[in-house]
Short mmCIF file of C-alpha atoms and ligand atoms in Angstrom, two decimals:
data_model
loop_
_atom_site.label_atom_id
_atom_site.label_comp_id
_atom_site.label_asym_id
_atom_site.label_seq_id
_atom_site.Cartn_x
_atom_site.Cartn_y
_atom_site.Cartn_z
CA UNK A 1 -69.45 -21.48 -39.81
CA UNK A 2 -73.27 -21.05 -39.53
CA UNK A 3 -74.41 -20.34 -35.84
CA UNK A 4 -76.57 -23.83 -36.28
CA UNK A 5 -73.34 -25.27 -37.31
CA UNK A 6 -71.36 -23.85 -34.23
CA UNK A 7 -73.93 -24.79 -31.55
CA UNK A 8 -73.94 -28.30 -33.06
CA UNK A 9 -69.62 -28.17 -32.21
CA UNK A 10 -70.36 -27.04 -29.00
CA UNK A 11 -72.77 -29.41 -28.07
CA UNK A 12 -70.55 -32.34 -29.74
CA UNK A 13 -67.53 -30.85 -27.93
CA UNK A 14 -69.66 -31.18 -24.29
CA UNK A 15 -70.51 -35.00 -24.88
CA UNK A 16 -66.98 -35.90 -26.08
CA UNK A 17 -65.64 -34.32 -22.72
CA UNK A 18 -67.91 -35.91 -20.38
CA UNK A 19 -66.97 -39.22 -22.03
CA UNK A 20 -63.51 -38.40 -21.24
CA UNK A 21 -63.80 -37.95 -17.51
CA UNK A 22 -63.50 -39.80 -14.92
CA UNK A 23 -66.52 -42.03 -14.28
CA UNK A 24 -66.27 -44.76 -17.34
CA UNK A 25 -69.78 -45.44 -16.55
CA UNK A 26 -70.75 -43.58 -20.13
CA UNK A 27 -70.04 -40.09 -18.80
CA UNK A 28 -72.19 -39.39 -15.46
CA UNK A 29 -68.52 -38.66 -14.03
CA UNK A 30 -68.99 -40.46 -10.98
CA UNK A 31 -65.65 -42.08 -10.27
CA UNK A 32 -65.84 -45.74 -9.62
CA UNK A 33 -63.67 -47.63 -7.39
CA UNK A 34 -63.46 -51.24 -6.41
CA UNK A 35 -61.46 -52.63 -3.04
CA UNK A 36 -59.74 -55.58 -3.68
CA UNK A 37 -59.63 -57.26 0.00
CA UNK A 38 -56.92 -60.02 0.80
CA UNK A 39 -59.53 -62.02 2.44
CA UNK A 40 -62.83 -61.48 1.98
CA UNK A 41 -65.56 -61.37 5.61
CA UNK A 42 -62.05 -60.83 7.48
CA UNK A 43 -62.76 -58.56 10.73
CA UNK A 44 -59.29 -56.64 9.32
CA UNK A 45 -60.29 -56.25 5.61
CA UNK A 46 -64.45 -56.15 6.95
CA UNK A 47 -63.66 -53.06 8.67
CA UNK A 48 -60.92 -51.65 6.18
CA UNK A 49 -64.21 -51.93 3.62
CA UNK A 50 -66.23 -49.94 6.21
CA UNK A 51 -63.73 -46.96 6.52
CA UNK A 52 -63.71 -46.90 2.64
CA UNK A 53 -67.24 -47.39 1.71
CA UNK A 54 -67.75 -43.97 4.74
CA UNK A 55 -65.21 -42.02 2.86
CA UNK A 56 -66.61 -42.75 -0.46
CA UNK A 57 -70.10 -41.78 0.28
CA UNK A 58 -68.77 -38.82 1.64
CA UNK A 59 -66.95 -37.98 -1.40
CA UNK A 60 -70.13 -39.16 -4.02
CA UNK A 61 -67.78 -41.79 -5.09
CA UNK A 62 -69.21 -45.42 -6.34
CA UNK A 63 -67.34 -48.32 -4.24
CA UNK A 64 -67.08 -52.11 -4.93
CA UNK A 65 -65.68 -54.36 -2.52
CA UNK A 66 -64.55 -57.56 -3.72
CA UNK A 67 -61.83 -60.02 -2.16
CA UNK A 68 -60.78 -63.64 -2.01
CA UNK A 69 -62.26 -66.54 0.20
CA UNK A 70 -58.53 -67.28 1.18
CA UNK A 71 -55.39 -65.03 1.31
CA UNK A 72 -53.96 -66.49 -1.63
CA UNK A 73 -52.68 -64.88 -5.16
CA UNK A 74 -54.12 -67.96 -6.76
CA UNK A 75 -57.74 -67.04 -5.91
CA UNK A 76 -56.81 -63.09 -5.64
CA UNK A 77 -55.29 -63.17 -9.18
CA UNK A 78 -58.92 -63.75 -11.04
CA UNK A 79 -60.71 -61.28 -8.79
CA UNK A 80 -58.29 -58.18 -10.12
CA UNK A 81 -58.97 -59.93 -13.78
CA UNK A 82 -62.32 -59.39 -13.39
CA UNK A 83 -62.42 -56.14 -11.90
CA UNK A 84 -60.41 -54.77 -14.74
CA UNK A 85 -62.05 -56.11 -17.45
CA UNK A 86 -64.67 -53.60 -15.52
CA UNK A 87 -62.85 -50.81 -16.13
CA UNK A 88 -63.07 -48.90 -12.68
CA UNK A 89 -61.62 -45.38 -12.71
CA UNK A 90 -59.11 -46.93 -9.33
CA UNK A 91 -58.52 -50.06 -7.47
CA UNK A 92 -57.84 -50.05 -4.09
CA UNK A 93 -55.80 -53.48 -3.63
CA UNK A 94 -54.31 -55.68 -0.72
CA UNK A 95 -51.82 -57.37 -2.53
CA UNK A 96 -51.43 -61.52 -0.60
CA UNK A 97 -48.04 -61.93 -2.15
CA UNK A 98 -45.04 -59.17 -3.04
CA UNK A 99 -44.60 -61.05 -6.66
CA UNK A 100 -47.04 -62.95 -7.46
CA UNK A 101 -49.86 -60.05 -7.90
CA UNK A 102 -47.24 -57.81 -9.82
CA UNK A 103 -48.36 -58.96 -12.83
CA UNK A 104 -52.36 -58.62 -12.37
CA UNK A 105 -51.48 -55.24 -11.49
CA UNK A 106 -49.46 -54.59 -13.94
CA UNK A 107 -52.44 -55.14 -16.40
CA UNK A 108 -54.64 -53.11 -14.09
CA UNK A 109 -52.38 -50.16 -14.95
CA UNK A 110 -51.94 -50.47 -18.69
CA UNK A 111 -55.54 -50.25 -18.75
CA UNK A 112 -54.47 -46.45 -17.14
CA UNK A 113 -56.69 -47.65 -13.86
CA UNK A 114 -55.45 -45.96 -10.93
CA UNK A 115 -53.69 -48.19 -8.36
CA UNK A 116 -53.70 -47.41 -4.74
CA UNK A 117 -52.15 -50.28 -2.56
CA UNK A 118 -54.03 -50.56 1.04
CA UNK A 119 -52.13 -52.44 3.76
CA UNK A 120 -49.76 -54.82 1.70
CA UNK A 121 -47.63 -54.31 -0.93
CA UNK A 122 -45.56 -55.67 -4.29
CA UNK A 123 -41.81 -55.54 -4.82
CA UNK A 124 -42.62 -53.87 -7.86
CA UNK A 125 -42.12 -49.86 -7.15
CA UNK A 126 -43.47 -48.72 -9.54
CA UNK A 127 -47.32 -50.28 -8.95
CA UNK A 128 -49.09 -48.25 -6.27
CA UNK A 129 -49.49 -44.45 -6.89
CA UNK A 130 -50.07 -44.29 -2.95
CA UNK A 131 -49.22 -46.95 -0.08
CA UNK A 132 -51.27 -46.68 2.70
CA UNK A 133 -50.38 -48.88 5.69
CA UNK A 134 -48.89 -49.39 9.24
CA UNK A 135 -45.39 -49.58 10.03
CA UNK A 136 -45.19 -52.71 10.00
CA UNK A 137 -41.44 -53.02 11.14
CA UNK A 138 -42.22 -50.54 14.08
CA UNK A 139 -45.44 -52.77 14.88
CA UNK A 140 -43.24 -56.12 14.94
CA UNK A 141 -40.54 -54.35 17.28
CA UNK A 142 -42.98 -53.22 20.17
CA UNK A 143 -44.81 -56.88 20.19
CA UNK A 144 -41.25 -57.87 20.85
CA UNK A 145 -40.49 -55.42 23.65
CA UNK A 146 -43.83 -56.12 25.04
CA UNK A 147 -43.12 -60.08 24.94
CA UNK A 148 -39.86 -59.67 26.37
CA UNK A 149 -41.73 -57.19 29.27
CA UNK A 150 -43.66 -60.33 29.58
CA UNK A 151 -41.33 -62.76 30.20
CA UNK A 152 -39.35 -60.68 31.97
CA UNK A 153 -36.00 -60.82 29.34
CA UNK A 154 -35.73 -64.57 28.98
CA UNK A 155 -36.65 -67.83 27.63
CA UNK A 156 -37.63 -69.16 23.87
CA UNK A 157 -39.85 -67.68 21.76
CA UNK A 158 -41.22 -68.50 18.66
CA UNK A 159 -42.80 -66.61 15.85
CA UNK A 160 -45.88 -68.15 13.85
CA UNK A 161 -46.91 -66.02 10.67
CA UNK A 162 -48.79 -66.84 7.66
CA UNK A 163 -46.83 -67.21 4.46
CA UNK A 164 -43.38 -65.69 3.20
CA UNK A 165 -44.16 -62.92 0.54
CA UNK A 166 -46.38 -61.21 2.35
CA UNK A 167 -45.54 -57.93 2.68
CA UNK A 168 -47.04 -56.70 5.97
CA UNK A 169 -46.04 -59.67 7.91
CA UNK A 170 -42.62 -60.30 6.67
CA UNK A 171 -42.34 -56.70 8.00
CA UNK A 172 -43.79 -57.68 11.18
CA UNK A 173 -41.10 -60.38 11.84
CA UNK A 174 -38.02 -58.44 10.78
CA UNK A 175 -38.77 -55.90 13.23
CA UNK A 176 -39.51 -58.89 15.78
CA UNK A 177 -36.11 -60.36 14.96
CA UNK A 178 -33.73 -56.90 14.65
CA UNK A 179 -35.35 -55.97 18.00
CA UNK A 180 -34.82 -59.42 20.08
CA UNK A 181 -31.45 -59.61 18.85
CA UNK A 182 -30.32 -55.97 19.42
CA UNK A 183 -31.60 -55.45 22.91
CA UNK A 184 -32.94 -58.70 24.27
CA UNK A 185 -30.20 -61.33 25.26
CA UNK A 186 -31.79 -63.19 27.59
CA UNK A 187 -34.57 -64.45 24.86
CA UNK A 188 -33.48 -67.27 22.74
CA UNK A 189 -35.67 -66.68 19.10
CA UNK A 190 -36.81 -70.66 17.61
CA UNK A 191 -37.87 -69.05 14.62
CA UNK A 192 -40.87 -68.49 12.64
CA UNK A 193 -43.36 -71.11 11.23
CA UNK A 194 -45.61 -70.20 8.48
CA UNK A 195 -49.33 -71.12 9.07
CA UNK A 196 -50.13 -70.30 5.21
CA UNK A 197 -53.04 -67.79 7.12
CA UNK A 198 -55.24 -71.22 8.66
CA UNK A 199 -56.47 -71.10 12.04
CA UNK A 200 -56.17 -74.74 12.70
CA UNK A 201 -52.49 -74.85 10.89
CA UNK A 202 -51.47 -72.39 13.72
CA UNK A 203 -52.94 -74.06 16.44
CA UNK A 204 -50.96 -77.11 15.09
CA UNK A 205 -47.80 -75.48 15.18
CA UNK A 206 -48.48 -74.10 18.56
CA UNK A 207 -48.94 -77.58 19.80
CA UNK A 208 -45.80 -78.76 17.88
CA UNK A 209 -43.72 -76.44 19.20
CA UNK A 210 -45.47 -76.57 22.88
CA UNK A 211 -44.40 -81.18 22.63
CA UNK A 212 -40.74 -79.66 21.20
CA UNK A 213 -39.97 -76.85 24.04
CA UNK A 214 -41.96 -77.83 27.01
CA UNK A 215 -40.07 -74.57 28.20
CA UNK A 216 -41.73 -72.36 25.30
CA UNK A 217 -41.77 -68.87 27.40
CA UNK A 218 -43.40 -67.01 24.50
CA UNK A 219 -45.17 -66.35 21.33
CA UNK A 220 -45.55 -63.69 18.99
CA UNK A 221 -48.60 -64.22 16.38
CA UNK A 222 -48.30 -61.82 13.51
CA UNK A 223 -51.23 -61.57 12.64
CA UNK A 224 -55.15 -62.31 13.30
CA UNK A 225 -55.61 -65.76 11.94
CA UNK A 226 -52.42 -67.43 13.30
CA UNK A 227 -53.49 -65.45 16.96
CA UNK A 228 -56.53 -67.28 16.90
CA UNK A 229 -55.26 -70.35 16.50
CA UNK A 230 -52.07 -70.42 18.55
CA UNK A 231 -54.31 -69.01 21.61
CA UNK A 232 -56.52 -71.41 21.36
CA UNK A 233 -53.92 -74.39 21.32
CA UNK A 234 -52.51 -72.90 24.55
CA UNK A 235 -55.91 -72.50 26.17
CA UNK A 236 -56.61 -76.49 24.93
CA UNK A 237 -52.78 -77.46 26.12
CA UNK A 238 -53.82 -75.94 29.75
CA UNK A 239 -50.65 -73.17 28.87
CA UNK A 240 -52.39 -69.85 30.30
CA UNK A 241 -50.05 -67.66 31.96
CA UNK A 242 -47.43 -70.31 31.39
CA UNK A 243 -46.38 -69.15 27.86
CA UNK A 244 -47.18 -65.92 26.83
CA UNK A 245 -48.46 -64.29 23.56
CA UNK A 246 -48.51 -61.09 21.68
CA UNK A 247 -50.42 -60.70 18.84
CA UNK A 248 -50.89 -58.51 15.28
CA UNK A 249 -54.40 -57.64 15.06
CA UNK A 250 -57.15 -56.84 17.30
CA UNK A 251 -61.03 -58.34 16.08
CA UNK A 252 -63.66 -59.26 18.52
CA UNK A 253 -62.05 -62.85 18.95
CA UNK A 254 -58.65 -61.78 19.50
CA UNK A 255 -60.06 -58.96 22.34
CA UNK A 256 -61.89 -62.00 23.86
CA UNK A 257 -58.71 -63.90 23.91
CA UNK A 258 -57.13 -60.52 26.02
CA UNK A 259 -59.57 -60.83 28.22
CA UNK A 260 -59.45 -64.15 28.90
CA UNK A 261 -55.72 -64.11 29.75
CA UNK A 262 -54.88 -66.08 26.78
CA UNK A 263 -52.92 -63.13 24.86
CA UNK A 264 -51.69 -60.49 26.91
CA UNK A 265 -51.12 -57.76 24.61
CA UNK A 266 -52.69 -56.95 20.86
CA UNK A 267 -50.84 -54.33 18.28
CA UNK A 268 -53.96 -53.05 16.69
CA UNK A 269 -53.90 -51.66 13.65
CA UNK A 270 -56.19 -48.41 11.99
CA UNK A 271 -57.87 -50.62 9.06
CA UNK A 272 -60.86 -48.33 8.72
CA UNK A 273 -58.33 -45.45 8.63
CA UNK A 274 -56.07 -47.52 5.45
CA UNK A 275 -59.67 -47.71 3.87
CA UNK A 276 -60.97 -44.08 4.04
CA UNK A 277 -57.45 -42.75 2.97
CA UNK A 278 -57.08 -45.36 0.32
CA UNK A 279 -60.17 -43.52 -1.38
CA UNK A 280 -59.33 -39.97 -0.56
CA UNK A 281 -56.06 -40.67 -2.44
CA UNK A 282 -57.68 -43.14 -5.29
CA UNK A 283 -60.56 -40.22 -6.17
CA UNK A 284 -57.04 -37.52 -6.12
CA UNK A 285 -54.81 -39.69 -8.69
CA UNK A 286 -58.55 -40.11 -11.17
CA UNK A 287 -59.05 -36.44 -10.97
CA UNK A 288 -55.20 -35.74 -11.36
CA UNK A 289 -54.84 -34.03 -8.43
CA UNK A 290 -51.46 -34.67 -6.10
CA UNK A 291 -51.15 -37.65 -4.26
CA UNK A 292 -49.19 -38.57 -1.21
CA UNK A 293 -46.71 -42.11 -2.40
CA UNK A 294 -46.62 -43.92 1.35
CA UNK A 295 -48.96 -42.99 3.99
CA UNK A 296 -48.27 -44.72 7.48
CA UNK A 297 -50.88 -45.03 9.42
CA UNK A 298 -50.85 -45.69 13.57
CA UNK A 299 -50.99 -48.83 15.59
CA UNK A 300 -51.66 -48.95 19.48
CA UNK A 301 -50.81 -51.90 22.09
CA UNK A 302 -54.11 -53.06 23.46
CA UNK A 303 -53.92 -54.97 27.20
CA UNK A 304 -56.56 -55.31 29.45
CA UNK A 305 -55.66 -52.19 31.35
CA UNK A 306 -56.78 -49.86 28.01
CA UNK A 307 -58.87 -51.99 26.35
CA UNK A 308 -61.79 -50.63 28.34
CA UNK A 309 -60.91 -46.76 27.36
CA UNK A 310 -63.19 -45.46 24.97
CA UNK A 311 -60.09 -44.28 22.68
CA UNK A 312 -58.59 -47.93 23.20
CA UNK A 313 -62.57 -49.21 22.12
CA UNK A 314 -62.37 -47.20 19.03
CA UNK A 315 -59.51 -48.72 17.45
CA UNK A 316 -60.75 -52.75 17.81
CA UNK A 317 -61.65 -53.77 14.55
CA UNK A 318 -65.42 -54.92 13.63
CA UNK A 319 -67.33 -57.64 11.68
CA UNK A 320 -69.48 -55.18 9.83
CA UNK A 321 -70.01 -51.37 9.50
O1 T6T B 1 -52.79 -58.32 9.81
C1 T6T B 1 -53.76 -58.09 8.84
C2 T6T B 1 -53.10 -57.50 7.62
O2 T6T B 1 -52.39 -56.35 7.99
C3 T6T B 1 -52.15 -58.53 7.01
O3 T6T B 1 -51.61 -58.01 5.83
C4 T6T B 1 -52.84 -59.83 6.75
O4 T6T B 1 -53.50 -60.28 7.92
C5 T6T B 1 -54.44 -59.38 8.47
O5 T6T B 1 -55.46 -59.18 7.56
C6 T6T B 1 -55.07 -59.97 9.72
O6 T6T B 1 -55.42 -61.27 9.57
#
């Protein structure tokens, strides 16, 4: 082969590979990720984005955020549709329901797009290289030995969450329920009602369940949505101090709520954290590095006697970065 001919190889050889890598943006090899939310402008999933888009600037890394105006496969489904049809290099994704999103996913990862589940999860195993999130079972089992604390070991309490199939929360509850039951016998559990992740739903079923057990001692609210609502149905029903609340989630509203006596202890979560390690392991699986399969990440029990520590400060969740 002529020396002409060889340089031409060469410089053929060069374009093909920087085509190949990472980047599918035409070859400048800047990896692009998107962050599917579960709901979009969410102080939890606002904040996750913040922690991701910090990470990702760090690392020269392109990041979308995109995410549904409810939590709700129905509207979620389409938004992974369209992101793949873009072709990221990795999508960071909250999953709203354990089966219902396996199959969006599913397509996500034929297209060889990188999958890195943030908070929730599918049944599915094999769909998230890396699962980043709390422990949620741990979480659910310290709200109930701090609403037990609370009511001092007895009386009913009832559970309000957001929809079965969601991962996190169902996790929340089972470690509500194993811990009540194992060490709690005073407390008699009413159960959980499902506030399908509505503010005004759970301040209904906080009101329902206030006219059914005018004895209600407690509350657990698994996460931030159904904690808005069922604290502000027991401000409205005049129930402060009377029946007391622990919540999942800690966003400006739910801190105000601490503070105003309504709920009287949050378990925060490290959203900004699940974002900035969602990247860090999304950017390792596109350049085929190692990655870690399930990351847990901490949680911390907010009251009014830490929430004023700047440690305590750093861990309430924001609107915007
Ligand atoms: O509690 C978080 C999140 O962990 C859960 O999966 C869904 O609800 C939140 O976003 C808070 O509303």
């Amino acid at each position: 082969m002529s020396k002409k001919a060889m340089a031409a190889l060469g410089a053929m050889l060069l374009v093909i590979t920087a085509c190949a890598g990472p980047g599918g943006d035409g070859g400048s090899g800047q990896i692009r990720v998107t962050l599917v939310q579960g709901l979009a402008g969410e102080e939890f999933y606002e904040t996750m984005a913040c922690g991701a888009r910090a990470r990702a600037g760090e690392l020269g890394v392109t990041l979308d955020v995109q995410g549904p105006q409810k939590f709700d496969p129905t509207l979620q489904t389409p938004i992974v549709n369209s992101v793949v049809a873009g072709r990221p290099d990795a999508i960071l994704v909250a999953p709203t329901d354990v089966k219902a999103m396996i199959a969006p996913l599913t397509q996500a990862k034929q297209q060889n797009i990188k999958i890195i589940l943030v908070d929730t999860v599918v049944e599915d195993p094999g769909i998230g290289l890396s699962r980043i999130s709390t422990d949620n079972v741990k979480g659910g089992a310290a709200a109930a030995k701090a609403l037990s604390e609370q009511i001092e070991g007895a009386g009913k309490v009832l559970v309000i969450s957001t929809d079965p199939g969601v991962s996190t929360v169902d996790a929340r509850i089972k470690g509500f329920e194993d811990e009540i039951k194992a060490s709690h016998p005073g407390i008699t559990y009413v159960g959980v009602q499902y506030s399908h992740n509505d503010v005004g739903e759970a301040s209904r079923i906080m009101n329902a369940a206030l006219a059914k057990d005018a004895d209600l001692a407690g509350v657990f609210a698994t996460n931030l949505n159904s904690a808005t609502g069922a604290g502000t149905a027991l401000q409205q029903a005049g129930k402060l101090g009377l029946v007391k609340m622990v919540g999942f989630d800690a966003g400006p509203a739910q801190v105000k709520q601490l503070r105003d006596g309504v709920v009287q202890a949050l378990i925060a979560q490290l959203p900004a954290d699940i974002g900035a390690k969602g990247v860090e392991q999304a950017v390792a699986a596109v350049r085929g590095q190692q990655v870690t399969p399930s990351i847990p990440t901490d949680a911390t029990i907010v009251t009014t006697e830490n929430v004023d520590q700047p440690e305590v400060g750093k861990v309430l969740y924001k609107a915007g970065c």
